[in-house]
PDB file of C-alpha atoms in Angstrom:
ATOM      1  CA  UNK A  52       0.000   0.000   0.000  1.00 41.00           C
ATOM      2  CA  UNK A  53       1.338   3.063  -0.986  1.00 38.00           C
ATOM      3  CA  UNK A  54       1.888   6.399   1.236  1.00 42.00           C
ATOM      4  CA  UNK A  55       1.244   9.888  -0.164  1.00 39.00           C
ATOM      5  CA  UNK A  56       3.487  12.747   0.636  1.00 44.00           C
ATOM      6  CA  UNK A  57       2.409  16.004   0.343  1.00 43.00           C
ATOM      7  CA  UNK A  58       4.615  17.873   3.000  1.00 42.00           C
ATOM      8  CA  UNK A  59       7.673  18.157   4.415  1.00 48.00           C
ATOM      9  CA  UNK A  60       8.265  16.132   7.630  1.00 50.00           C
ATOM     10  CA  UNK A  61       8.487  18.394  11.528  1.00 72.00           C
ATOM     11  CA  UNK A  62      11.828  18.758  11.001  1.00 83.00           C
ATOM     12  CA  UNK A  63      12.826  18.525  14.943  1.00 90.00           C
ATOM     13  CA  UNK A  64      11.875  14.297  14.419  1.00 95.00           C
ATOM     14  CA  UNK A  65      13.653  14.443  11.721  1.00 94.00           C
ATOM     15  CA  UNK A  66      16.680  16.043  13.119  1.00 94.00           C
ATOM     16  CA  UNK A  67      17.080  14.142  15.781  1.00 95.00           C
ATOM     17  CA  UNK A  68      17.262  10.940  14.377  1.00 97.00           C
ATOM     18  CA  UNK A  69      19.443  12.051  11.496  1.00 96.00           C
ATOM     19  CA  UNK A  70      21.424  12.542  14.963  1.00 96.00           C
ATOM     20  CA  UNK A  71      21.361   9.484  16.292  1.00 96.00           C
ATOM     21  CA  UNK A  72      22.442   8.024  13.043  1.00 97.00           C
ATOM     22  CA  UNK A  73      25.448  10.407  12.949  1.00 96.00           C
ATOM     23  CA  UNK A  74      26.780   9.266  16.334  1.00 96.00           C
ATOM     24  CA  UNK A  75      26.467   5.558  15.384  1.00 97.00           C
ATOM     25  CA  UNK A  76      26.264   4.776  12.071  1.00 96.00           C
ATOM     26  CA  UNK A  77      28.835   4.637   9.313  1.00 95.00           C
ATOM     27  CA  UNK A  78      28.910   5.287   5.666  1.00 94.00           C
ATOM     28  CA  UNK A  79      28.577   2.070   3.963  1.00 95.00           C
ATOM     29  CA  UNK A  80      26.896   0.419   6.779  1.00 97.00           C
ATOM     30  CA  UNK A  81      23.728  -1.748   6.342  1.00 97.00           C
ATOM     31  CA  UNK A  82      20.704  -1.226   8.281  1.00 98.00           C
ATOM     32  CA  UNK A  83      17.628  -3.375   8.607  1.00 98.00           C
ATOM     33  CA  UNK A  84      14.442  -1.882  10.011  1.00 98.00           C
ATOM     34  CA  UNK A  85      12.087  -3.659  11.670  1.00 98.00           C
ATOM     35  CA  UNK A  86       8.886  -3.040  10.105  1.00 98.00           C
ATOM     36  CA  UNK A  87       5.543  -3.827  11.923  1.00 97.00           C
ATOM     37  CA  UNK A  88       3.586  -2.181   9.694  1.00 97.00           C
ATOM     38  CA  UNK A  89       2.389  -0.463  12.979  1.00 97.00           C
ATOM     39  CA  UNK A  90       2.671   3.509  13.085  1.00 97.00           C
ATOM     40  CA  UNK A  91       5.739   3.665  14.939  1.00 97.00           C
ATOM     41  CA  UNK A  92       7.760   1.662  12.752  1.00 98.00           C
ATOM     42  CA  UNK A  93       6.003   2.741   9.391  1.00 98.00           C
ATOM     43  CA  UNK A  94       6.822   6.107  10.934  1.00 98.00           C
ATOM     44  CA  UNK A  95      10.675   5.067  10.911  1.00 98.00           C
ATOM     45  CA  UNK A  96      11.123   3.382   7.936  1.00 98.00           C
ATOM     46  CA  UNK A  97      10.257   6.257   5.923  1.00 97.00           C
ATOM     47  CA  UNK A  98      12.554   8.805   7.954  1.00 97.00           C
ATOM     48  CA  UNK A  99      15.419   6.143   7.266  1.00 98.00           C
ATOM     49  CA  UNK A 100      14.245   6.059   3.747  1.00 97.00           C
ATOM     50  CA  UNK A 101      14.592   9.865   3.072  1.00 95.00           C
ATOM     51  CA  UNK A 102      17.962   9.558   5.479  1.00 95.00           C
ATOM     52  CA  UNK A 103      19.794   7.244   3.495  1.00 94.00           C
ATOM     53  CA  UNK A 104      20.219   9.212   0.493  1.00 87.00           C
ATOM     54  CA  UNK A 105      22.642  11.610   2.820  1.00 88.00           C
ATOM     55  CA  UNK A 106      23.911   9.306   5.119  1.00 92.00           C
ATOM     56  CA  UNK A 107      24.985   7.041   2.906  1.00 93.00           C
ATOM     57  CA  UNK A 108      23.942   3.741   4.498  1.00 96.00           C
ATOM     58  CA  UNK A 109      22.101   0.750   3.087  1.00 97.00           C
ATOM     59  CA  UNK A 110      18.719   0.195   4.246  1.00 98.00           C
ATOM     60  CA  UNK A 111      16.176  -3.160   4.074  1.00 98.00           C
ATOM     61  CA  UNK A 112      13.734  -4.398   6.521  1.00 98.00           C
ATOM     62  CA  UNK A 113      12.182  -7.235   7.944  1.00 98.00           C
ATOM     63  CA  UNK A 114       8.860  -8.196   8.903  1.00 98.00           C
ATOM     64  CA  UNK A 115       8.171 -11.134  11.418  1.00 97.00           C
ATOM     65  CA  UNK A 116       4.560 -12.628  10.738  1.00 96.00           C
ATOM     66  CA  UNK A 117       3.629 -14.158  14.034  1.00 93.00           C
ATOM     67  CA  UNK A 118       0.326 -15.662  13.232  1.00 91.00           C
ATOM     68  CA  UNK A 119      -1.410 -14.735  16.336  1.00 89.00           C
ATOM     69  CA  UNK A 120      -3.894 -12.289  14.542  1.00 91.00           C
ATOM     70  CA  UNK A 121      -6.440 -13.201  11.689  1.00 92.00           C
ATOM     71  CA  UNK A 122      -5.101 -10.338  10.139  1.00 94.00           C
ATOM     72  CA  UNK A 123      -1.760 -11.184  10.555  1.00 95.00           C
ATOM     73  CA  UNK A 124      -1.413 -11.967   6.610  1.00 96.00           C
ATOM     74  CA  UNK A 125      -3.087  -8.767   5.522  1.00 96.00           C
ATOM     75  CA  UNK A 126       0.007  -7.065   7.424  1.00 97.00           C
ATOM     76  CA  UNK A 127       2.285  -8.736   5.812  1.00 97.00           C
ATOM     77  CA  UNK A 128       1.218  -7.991   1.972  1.00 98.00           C
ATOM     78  CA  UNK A 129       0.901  -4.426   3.840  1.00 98.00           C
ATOM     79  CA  UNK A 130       4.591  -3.999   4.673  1.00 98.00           C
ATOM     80  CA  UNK A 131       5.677  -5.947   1.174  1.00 98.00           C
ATOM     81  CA  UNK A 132       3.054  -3.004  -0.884  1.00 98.00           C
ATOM     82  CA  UNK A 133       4.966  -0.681   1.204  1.00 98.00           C
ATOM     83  CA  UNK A 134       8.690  -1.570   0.901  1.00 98.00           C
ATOM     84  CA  UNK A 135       8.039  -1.959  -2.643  1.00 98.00           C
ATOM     85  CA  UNK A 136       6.352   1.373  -3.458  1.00 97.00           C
ATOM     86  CA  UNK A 137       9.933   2.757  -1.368  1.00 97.00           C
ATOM     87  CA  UNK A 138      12.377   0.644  -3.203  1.00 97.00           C
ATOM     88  CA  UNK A 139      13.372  -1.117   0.138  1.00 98.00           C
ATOM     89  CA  UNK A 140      14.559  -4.757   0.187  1.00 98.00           C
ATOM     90  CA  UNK A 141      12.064  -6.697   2.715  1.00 98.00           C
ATOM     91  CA  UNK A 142      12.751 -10.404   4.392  1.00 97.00           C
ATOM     92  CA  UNK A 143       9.204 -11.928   5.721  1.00 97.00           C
ATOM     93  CA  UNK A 144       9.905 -14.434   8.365  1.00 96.00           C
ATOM     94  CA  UNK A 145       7.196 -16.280   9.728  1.00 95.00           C
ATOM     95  CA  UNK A 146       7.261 -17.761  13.322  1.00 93.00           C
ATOM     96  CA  UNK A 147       5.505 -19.784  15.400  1.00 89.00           C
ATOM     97  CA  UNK A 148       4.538 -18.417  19.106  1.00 88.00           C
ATOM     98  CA  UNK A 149       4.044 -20.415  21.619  1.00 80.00           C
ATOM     99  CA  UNK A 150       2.088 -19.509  24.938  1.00 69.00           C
ATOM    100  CA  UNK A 151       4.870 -19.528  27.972  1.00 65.00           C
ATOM    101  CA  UNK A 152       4.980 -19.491  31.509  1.00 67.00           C
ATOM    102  CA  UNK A 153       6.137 -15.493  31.231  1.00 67.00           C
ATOM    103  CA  UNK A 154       2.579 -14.881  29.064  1.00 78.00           C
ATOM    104  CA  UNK A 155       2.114 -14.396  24.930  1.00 80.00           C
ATOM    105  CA  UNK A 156       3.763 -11.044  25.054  1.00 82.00           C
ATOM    106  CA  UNK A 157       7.279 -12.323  26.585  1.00 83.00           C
ATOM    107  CA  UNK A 158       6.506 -15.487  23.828  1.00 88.00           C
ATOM    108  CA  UNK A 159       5.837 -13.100  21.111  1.00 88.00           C
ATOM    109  CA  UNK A 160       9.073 -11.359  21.578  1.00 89.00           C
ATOM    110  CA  UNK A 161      11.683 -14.715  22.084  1.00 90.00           C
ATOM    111  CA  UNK A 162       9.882 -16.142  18.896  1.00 92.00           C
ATOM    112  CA  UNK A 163      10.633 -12.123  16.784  1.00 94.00           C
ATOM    113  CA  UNK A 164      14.109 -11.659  18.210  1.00 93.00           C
ATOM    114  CA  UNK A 165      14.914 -15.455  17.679  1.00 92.00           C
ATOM    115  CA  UNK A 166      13.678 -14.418  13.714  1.00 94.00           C
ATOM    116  CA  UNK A 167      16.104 -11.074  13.970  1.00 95.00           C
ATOM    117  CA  UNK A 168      19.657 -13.253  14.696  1.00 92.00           C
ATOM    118  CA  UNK A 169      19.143 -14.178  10.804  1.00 88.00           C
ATOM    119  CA  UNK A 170      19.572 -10.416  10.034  1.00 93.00           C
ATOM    120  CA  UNK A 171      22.566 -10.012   7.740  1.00 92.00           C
ATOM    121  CA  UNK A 172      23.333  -6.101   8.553  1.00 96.00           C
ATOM    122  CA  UNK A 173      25.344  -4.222  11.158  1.00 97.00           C
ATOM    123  CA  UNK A 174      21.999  -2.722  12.650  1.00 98.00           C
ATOM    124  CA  UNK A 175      18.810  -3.955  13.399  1.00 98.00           C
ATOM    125  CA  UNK A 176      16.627  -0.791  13.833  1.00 98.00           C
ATOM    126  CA  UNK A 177      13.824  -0.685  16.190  1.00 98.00           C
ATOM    127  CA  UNK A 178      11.168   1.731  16.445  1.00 98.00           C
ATOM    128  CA  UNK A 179      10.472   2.219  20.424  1.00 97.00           C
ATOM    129  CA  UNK A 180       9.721   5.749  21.089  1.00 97.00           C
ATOM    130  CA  UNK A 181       9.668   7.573  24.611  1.00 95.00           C
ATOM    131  CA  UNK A 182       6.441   6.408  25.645  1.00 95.00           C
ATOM    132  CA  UNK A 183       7.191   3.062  25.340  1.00 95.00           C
ATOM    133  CA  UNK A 184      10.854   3.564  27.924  1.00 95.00           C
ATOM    134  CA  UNK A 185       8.019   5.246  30.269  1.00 94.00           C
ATOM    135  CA  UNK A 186       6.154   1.306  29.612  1.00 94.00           C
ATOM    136  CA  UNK A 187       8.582  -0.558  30.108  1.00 95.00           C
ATOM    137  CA  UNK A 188       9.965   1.115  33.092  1.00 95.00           C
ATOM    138  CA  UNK A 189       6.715   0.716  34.719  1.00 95.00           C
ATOM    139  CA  UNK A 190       6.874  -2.705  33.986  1.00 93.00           C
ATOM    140  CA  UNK A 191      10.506  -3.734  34.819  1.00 94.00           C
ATOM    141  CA  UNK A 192      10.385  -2.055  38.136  1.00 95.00           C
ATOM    142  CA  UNK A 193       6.666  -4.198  38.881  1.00 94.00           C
ATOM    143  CA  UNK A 194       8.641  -7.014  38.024  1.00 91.00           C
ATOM    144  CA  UNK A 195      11.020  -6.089  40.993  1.00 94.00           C
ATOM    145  CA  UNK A 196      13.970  -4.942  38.561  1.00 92.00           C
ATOM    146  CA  UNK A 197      17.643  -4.231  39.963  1.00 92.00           C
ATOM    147  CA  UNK A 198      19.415  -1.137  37.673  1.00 91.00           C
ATOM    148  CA  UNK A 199      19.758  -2.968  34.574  1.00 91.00           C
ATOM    149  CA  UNK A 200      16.041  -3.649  34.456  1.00 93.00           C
ATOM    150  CA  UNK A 201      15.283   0.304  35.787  1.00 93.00           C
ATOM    151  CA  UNK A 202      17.058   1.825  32.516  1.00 92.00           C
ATOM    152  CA  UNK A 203      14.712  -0.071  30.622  1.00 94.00           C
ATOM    153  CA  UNK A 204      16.106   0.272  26.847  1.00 95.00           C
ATOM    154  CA  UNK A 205      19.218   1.646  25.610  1.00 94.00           C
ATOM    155  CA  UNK A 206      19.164   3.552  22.574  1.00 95.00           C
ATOM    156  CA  UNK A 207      22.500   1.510  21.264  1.00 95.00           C
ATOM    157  CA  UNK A 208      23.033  -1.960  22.375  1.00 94.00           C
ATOM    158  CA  UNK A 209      24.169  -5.857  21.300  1.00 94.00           C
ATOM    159  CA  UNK A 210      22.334  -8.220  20.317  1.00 94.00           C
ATOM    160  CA  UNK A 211      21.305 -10.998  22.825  1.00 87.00           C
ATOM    161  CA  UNK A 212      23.767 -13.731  22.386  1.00 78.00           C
ATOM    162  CA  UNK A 213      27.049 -12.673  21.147  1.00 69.00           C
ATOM    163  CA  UNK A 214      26.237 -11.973  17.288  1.00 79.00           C
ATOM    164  CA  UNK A 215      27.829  -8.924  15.896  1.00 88.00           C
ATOM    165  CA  UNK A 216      24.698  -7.308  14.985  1.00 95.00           C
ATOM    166  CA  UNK A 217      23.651  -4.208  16.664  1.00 97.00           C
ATOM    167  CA  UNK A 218      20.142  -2.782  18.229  1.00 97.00           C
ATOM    168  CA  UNK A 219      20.032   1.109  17.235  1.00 98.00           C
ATOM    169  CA  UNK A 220      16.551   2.695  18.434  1.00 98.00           C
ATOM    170  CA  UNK A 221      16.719   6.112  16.726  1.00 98.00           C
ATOM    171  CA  UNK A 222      13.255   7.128  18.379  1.00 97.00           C
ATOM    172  CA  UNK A 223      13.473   6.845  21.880  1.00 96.00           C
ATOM    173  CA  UNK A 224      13.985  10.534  22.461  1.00 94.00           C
ATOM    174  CA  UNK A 225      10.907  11.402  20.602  1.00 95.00           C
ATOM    175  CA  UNK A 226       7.484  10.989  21.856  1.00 94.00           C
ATOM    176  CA  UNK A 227       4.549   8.817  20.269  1.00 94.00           C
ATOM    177  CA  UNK A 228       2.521  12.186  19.661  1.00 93.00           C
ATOM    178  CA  UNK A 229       5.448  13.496  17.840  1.00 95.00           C
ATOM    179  CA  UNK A 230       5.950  10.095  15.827  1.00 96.00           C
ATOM    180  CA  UNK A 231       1.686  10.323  15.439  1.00 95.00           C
ATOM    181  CA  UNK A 232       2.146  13.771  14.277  1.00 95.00           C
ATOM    182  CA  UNK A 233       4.531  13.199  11.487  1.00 95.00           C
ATOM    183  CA  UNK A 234       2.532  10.067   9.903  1.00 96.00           C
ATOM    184  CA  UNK A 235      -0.510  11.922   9.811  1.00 95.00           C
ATOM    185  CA  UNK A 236       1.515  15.325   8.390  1.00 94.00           C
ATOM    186  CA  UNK A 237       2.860  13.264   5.413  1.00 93.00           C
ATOM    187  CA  UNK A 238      -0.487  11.270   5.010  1.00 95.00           C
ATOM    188  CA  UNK A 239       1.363   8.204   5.858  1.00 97.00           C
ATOM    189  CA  UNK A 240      -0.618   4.822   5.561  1.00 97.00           C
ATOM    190  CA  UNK A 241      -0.405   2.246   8.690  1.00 97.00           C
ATOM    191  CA  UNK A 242      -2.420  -1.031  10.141  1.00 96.00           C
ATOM    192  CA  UNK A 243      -3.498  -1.059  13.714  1.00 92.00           C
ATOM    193  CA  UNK A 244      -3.203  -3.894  16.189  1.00 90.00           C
ATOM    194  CA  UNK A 245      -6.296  -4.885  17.504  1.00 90.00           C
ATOM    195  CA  UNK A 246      -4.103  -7.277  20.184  1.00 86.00           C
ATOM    196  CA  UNK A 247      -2.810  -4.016  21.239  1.00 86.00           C
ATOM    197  CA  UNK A 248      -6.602  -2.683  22.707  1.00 85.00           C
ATOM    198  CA  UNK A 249      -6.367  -6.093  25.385  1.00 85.00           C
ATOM    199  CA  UNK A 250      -5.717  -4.596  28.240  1.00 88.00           C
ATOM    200  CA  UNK A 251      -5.568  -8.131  29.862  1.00 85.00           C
ATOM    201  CA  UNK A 252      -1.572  -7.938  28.324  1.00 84.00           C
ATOM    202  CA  UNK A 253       0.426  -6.412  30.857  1.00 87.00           C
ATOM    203  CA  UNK A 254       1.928  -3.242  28.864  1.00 88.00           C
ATOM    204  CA  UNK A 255      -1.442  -2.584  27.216  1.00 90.00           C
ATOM    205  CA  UNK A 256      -3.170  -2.369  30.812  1.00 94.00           C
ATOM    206  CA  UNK A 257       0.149   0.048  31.807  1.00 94.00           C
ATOM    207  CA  UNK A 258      -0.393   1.776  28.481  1.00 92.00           C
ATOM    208  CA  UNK A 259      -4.347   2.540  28.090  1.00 92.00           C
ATOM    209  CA  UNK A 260      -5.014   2.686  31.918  1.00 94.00           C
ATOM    210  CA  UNK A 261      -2.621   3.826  34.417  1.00 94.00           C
ATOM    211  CA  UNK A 262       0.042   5.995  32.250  1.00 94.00           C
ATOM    212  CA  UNK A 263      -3.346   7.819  31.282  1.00 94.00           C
ATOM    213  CA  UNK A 264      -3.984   8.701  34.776  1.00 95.00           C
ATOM    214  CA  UNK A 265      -1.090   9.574  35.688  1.00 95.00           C
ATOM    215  CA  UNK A 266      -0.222  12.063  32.739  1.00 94.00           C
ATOM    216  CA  UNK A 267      -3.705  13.412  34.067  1.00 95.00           C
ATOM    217  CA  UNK A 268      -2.415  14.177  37.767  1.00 95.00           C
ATOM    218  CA  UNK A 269       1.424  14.563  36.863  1.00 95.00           C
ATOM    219  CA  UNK A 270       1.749  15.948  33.055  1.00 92.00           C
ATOM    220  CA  UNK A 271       5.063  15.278  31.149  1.00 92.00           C
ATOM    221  CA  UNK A 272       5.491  11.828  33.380  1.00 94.00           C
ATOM    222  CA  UNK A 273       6.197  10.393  30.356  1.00 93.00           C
ATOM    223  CA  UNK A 274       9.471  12.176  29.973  1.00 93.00           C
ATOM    224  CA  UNK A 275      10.391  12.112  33.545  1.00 95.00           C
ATOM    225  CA  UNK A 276      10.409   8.316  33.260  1.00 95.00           C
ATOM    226  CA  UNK A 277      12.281   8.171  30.362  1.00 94.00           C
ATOM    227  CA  UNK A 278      14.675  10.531  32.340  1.00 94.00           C
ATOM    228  CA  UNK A 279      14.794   8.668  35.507  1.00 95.00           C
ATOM    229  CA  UNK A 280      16.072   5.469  32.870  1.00 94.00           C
ATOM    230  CA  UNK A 281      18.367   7.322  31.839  1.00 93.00           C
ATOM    231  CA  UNK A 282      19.851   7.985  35.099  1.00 95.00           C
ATOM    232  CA  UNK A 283      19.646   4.365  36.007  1.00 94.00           C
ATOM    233  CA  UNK A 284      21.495   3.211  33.118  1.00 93.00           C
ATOM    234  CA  UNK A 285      24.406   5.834  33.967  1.00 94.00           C
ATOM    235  CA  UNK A 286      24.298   4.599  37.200  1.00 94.00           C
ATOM    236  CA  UNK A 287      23.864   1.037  36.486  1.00 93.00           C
ATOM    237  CA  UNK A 288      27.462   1.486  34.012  1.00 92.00           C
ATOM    238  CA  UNK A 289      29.283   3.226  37.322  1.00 94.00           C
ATOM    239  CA  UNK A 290      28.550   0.011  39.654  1.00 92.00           C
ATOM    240  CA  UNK A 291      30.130  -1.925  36.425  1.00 92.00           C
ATOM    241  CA  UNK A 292      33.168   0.098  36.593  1.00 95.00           C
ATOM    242  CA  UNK A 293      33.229  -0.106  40.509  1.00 94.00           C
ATOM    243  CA  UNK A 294      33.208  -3.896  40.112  1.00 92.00           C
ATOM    244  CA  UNK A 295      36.007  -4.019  37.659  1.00 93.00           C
ATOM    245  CA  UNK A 296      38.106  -1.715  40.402  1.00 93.00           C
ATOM    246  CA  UNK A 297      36.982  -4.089  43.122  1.00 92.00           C
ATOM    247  CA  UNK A 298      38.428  -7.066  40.426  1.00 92.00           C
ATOM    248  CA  UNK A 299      41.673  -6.171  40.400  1.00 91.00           C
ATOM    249  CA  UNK A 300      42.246  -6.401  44.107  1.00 91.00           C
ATOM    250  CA  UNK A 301      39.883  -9.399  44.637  1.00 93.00           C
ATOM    251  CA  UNK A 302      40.485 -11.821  41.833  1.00 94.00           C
ATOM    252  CA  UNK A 303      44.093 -13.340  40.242  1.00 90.00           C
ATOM    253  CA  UNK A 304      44.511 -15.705  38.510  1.00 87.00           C
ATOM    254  CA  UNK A 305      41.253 -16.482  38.140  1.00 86.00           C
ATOM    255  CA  UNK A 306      40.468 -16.961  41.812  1.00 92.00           C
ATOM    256  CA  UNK A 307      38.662 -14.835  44.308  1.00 92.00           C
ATOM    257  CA  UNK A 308      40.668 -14.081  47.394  1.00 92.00           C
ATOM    258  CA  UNK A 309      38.762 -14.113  50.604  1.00 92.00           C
ATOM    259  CA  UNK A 310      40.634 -11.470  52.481  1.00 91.00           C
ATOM    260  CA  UNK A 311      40.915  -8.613  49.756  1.00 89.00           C
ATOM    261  CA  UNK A 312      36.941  -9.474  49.330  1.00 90.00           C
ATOM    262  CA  UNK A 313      36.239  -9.438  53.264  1.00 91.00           C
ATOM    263  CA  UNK A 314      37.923  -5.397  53.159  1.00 91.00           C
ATOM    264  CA  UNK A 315      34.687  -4.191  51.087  1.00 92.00           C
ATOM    265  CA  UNK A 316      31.124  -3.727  52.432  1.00 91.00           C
ATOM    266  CA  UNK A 317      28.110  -5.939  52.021  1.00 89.00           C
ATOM    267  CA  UNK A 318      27.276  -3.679  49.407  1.00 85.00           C
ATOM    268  CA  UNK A 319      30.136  -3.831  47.240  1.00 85.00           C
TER     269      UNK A 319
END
């Protein structure tokens, strides 16, 4: 399905990921967006689209068909009309979910990553936005998280498992009404997830009922979380580099030695 484009995007959206790109990504490079077909990463994959041309990297995407919606075919020929109308390579992979102890969502997400280590690129893109840090946040700390879990998702990471491959999320200092706001400004066409209205899944209920309320009592919360992640993940890299000091006094040769390890508090 093809877009129309009658305007030029808000350029601050724009700007800011042609950023993020800058700090990380090198000519020549090869990028593979993860494409949804959602609004967020529709959203993406056209910014990277317009991008490439001056940045000089290679874009494709991929689109993981989970067959856990009726739909879930119609959103597939949707992202292959889409890539082709843009001139963007697409790989389909089709998985098969099933139902864990950890729930359909936690499923959902081993099954699309598992699909992603296939990825033959230096960057898998992903398109989480601000709102979803504040989400998952929310959710990590519920969960009982330590610091790691607190700063929630780092804009540039590994991938799980040792693979060269590399997570870039270009979006995650934008919000979803600026992302909204530039789809609807460039008449941008997307499919909606009616899995995503069940608020019986745990980031939908966090999503559609209590981040609602509590933008109503404390507006901007949104960004404060994503702040407060932030802060967590700086403070989550100090205690690495305190550990590493504490290594070189408490460990040689590969052994631990009890006395230079009884010298440091509980905490430590």
């Amino acid at each position: 399905m093809a877009s129309t484009r009658n305007s030029s995007p808000p350029a601050e959206l724009a700007e800011r990921v042609a950023a993020c790109l800058a700090r990380h990504v090198r000519r020549g490079e090869r990028l593979v967006a993860a494409l949804s077909g959602g609004i967020d990463s529709v959203a993406l994959l056209h910014l990277l689209h317009d991008l490439s041309r001056h940045h000089g990297f290679r874009l494709s995407a991929i689109h993981v068909n989970h067959g856990l919606s009726p739909h879930a075919d119609d959103w597939q020929a949707f992202c292959m009309g889409l890539c082709q109308s843009l001139g963007i390579p697409l790989e389909v992979s089709r998985v098969e979910v099933r139902d864990a102890a950890a729930g359909l969502e936690a499923a959902a997400r081993q099954a699309r990553y598992a699909a992603y280590e296939s990825v033959d690129a230096e960057w898998l893109v992903l398109a989480h936005q601000r709102d979803d840090q504040a989400e998952t946040l929310l959710f990590n700390l519920l969960r009982g998280a330590g610091l790691a879990g607190a700063a929630a998702m780092p804009a540039v990471r590994n991938f799980p498992g040792g693979s060269e491959l590399r997570i870039l999320r270009p979006l995650l200092e934008s919000s979803r009404a600026e992302v909204e706001r530039y789809a609807h400004e460039l008449h941008l066409a997307w499919i909606e997830d009616e899995s995503n209205l069940d608020v019986r899944h745990a980031r939908n209920f966090l999503r559609r009922t209590i981040l609602p309320q509590l933008r109503e009592r404390f507006p901007g919360c949104n960004a404060a979380l994503a702040r407060a992640a932030a802060h967590f993940a700086e403070g989550d890299a100090l205690l690495s580099q305190l550990a590493e000091i504490d290594a070189r006094t408490t460990l040689r040769e590969g052994r631990i030695l009890v006395a230079e390890l009884c010298r440091l508090d509980e905490a430590r």
